[in-house]
Amino acid sequence: MSRTILVVDDDEKLNRLLKRFLRDFGYDIYSAVDADEGLKKVRTVTPDLIILDVMLPGMSGFDVCKRIRESSAVPIIMLTARGDVMDKVVGLELGADDYLPKPFEPRELVARIQAVLRRAQGSGTDRRRCFGPLAVDFHRRMVFLNGREVDLTTSEFAALDLLVRHAGKVLDRDEIMQALRGIDSECFNRVVDITMSRLRQKLGDDPRHPQFIKTVWGTGYTFVARESDDETASA
């Protein structure tokens, strides 16, 4: 089945080039040249992935990403002309799944798109598992806490997936980074910590008294909750 991609960039020439190039790989492409048009098409097109430029007129790509994350976990790849590490960190803090500096090779963008979509799709081979109030449905890639769905980004679910499947084992940042592969390794330590911080916030997990994710200082993270048969955590 064809995947739909929305490109939000004020460079109309780049939009046309990406539309022609990505269509050759079987993607349906929609484009927008400013934030308002982009946010409108997020609602009307319901894309499988968004390519979002940081430098947009009127409203920055960061603000657009924040707005999208208020209601959607759709994968987002952000583009920046500056390639600044802090730009990447800010985007990831807001929930972007990957970052690509301009100028870039179109083939690299395709590789990033394919990697992010694979992470978003997952294998779908495992069952739902419960850990007290927390339920992780691997098949549907959904998470529930006390019966309420928790809206996770692709990267956040990938990190939780890895931790749950290796519950009780301490995973270092390199291992966790493999679950988030595709993101520039230049700031990978920050990426892992940012992702874990966001994941904890959404799970209501106090790092000082962790119920689910424990920090192992100087090494990485481990999932500490015990599996249960209690299905009350899921809807």
Coordinates of C-alpha atoms in Angstrom, one line a residue:
M1 CA 0.0 0.0 0.0
S2 CA 1.3 3.4 -0.9
R3 CA 2.5 5.7 1.9
T4 CA 1.5 9.4 2.0
I5 CA 4.2 12.0 2.8
L6 CA 3.5 15.7 3.5
V7 CA 6.4 18.1 2.8
V8 CA 6.2 21.4 4.6
D9 CA 8.9 23.8 3.2
D10 CA 8.7 27.3 1.8
D11 CA 11.2 26.5 -0.9
E12 CA 8.8 25.7 -3.8
K13 CA 11.6 24.5 -6.0
L14 CA 12.6 21.9 -3.4
N15 CA 9.0 20.9 -3.0
R16 CA 8.7 20.2 -6.7
L17 CA 12.0 18.3 -6.8
L18 CA 11.1 16.1 -3.8
K19 CA 7.6 15.4 -5.2
R20 CA 9.1 14.1 -8.4
F21 CA 11.9 12.2 -6.7
L22 CA 9.8 10.6 -3.9
R23 CA 7.0 9.6 -6.3
D24 CA 9.6 7.3 -8.1
F25 CA 9.8 5.4 -4.8
G26 CA 6.0 4.8 -4.7
Y27 CA 5.1 7.6 -2.2
D28 CA 2.1 9.9 -2.5
I29 CA 3.4 13.4 -2.0
Y30 CA 1.6 16.5 -0.8
S31 CA 3.3 19.8 -0.1
A32 CA 2.7 23.1 1.8
V33 CA 4.8 26.3 1.7
D34 CA 3.9 27.7 5.1
A35 CA 2.9 26.7 8.6
D36 CA -0.9 27.3 8.3
E37 CA -1.2 25.4 5.0
G38 CA 0.9 22.6 6.5
L39 CA -1.2 22.3 9.7
K40 CA -4.4 22.3 7.6
K41 CA -3.0 19.4 5.4
V42 CA -2.0 17.4 8.4
R43 CA -5.7 17.3 9.3
T44 CA -7.0 16.7 5.7
V45 CA -4.4 14.5 4.2
T46 CA -3.5 12.4 7.4
P47 CA 0.0 11.7 6.2
D48 CA 2.0 8.6 7.2
L49 CA 5.1 10.9 7.6
I50 CA 5.9 14.6 7.6
I51 CA 9.0 16.3 6.3
L52 CA 9.1 19.6 8.1
D53 CA 11.5 22.5 7.5
V54 CA 12.7 24.5 10.6
M55 CA 12.8 27.8 8.8
L56 CA 9.3 28.6 7.8
P57 CA 7.7 32.1 7.4
G58 CA 5.5 33.3 10.2
M59 CA 5.6 30.2 12.4
S60 CA 8.8 28.2 12.8
G61 CA 9.0 24.5 12.1
F62 CA 9.6 24.0 15.9
D63 CA 6.2 25.6 16.6
V64 CA 4.5 23.5 13.9
C65 CA 6.1 20.3 15.3
K66 CA 4.8 21.3 18.8
R67 CA 1.3 21.9 17.4
I68 CA 1.3 18.5 15.6
R69 CA 2.4 16.7 18.7
E70 CA -0.6 18.0 20.6
S71 CA -2.9 15.7 18.6
S72 CA -0.8 13.3 16.6
A73 CA 2.2 10.9 16.8
V74 CA 2.8 10.9 13.0
P75 CA 6.5 10.5 12.3
I76 CA 8.3 13.8 11.6
I77 CA 11.7 14.3 9.9
M78 CA 12.9 17.9 10.4
L79 CA 15.1 19.8 7.9
T80 CA 17.4 22.6 8.8
A81 CA 19.8 24.7 6.7
R82 CA 22.0 25.3 9.7
G83 CA 22.7 21.8 10.9
D84 CA 23.2 23.2 14.4
V85 CA 23.3 20.5 17.2
M86 CA 21.1 22.7 19.4
D87 CA 18.5 22.9 16.6
K88 CA 18.5 19.1 16.5
V89 CA 18.1 18.8 20.3
V90 CA 15.2 21.3 20.3
G91 CA 13.4 19.4 17.5
L92 CA 13.9 16.1 19.3
E93 CA 12.7 17.6 22.6
L94 CA 9.5 18.6 20.7
G95 CA 9.0 15.1 19.4
A96 CA 10.7 14.9 16.0
D97 CA 11.8 11.4 15.0
D98 CA 14.8 12.4 12.9
Y99 CA 16.8 15.4 11.6
L100 CA 18.5 16.0 8.3
P101 CA 20.6 19.1 7.6
K102 CA 20.4 20.9 4.3
P103 CA 21.8 20.5 1.7
F104 CA 21.2 16.7 1.6
E105 CA 21.3 14.0 -1.0
P106 CA 17.8 12.9 -2.0
R107 CA 18.9 9.2 -1.6
E108 CA 19.8 9.9 2.1
L109 CA 16.3 11.4 2.7
V110 CA 14.8 8.3 1.2
A111 CA 16.9 6.1 3.5
R112 CA 15.8 8.2 6.5
I113 CA 12.1 8.0 5.4
Q114 CA 12.3 4.2 5.0
A115 CA 14.0 3.8 8.4
V116 CA 11.5 5.9 10.3
L117 CA 8.5 4.2 8.6
R118 CA 9.9 0.8 9.5
R119 CA 10.2 1.8 13.1
A120 CA 6.7 3.2 13.0
Q121 CA 5.3 0.0 11.5
G122 CA 7.2 -2.5 13.7
S123 CA 7.2 -6.2 13.4
G124 CA 3.7 -6.7 14.9
T125 CA 4.7 -10.2 16.0
D126 CA 4.4 -9.9 19.7
R127 CA 1.4 -9.9 22.0
R128 CA 0.2 -7.3 24.4
R129 CA 2.1 -7.3 27.7
C130 CA 1.0 -5.7 31.0
F131 CA 3.1 -4.3 33.8
G132 CA 0.6 -3.3 36.5
P133 CA -1.1 -0.1 35.3
L134 CA 0.9 -0.1 32.0
A135 CA 0.0 -2.2 28.9
V136 CA 2.1 -2.3 25.8
D137 CA 0.4 -3.6 22.6
F138 CA 3.2 -4.5 20.2
H139 CA 0.9 -5.5 17.4
R140 CA -1.0 -2.2 17.3
R141 CA 1.9 -0.2 18.6
M142 CA -0.2 1.3 21.3
V143 CA 0.5 2.0 25.0
F144 CA -2.1 2.3 27.8
L145 CA -1.7 3.6 31.3
N146 CA -4.6 3.1 33.8
G147 CA -6.8 2.4 30.8
R148 CA -6.0 5.6 29.0
E149 CA -4.0 5.6 25.7
V150 CA -0.6 7.2 26.0
D151 CA 0.3 9.1 22.8
L152 CA 4.0 8.2 22.0
T153 CA 6.1 9.3 19.1
T154 CA 7.8 6.7 16.9
S155 CA 11.1 7.1 18.7
E156 CA 9.5 7.0 22.2
F157 CA 7.7 3.7 21.3
A158 CA 10.9 2.3 19.8
A159 CA 12.8 3.0 23.1
L160 CA 10.0 1.6 25.3
D161 CA 9.7 -1.5 23.0
L162 CA 13.4 -2.1 23.4
L163 CA 13.3 -1.7 27.2
V164 CA 10.2 -3.9 27.7
R165 CA 11.6 -6.7 25.5
H166 CA 14.8 -6.6 27.6
A167 CA 13.2 -6.0 31.0
G168 CA 15.6 -6.3 33.9
K169 CA 18.7 -5.9 31.6
V170 CA 20.7 -2.7 31.8
L171 CA 20.9 -1.2 28.3
D172 CA 23.6 1.3 27.5
R173 CA 23.1 4.3 25.3
D174 CA 24.7 2.6 22.3
E175 CA 22.1 -0.2 22.5
I176 CA 19.2 2.2 22.9
M177 CA 20.5 4.3 20.0
Q178 CA 20.2 1.3 17.8
A179 CA 16.4 1.4 18.4
L180 CA 16.5 5.1 17.4
R181 CA 18.8 4.6 14.4
G182 CA 18.6 7.2 11.7
I183 CA 19.1 10.1 14.0
D184 CA 22.4 11.9 13.6
S185 CA 24.9 10.3 16.0
E186 CA 26.5 13.8 16.5
C187 CA 24.2 14.4 19.5
F188 CA 23.2 10.8 20.2
N189 CA 23.8 10.9 24.0
R190 CA 21.4 13.8 24.2
V191 CA 18.9 12.1 21.9
V192 CA 18.7 9.0 24.2
D193 CA 18.4 11.1 27.4
I194 CA 15.8 13.4 25.8
T195 CA 13.7 10.5 24.6
M196 CA 13.9 8.8 28.0
S197 CA 12.9 12.0 29.7
R198 CA 9.9 12.5 27.4
L199 CA 8.9 8.9 27.8
R200 CA 9.0 9.1 31.6
Q201 CA 6.9 12.2 31.6
K202 CA 4.2 10.6 29.5
L203 CA 4.2 7.5 31.8
G204 CA 4.2 9.6 34.9
D205 CA 7.4 7.9 36.1
D206 CA 9.4 9.7 38.8
P207 CA 13.1 9.1 38.0
R208 CA 13.8 9.4 41.8
H209 CA 11.4 6.6 42.5
P210 CA 11.0 4.8 39.2
Q211 CA 8.1 2.4 38.6
F212 CA 9.0 1.6 35.1
I213 CA 12.3 3.0 33.8
K214 CA 15.4 3.2 36.1
T215 CA 18.5 5.2 35.3
V216 CA 21.8 3.3 35.8
W217 CA 24.2 6.2 36.2
G218 CA 27.2 6.1 33.9
T219 CA 25.7 3.3 31.9
G220 CA 22.1 3.6 30.6
Y221 CA 18.6 2.5 31.5
T222 CA 16.7 -0.6 32.6
F223 CA 13.0 -1.5 32.7
V224 CA 12.2 -2.5 36.3
A225 CA 8.4 -3.2 36.3
R226 CA 7.3 -6.8 36.7
E227 CA 5.0 -8.3 34.1
S228 CA 1.4 -9.1 35.3
D229 CA -1.7 -10.7 34.0
D230 CA -3.8 -7.7 35.0
E231 CA -5.5 -6.4 31.8
T232 CA -7.0 -3.4 33.5
A233 CA -4.3 -1.1 32.1
S234 CA -5.5 -1.5 28.5
A235 CA -8.6 -0.3 26.8

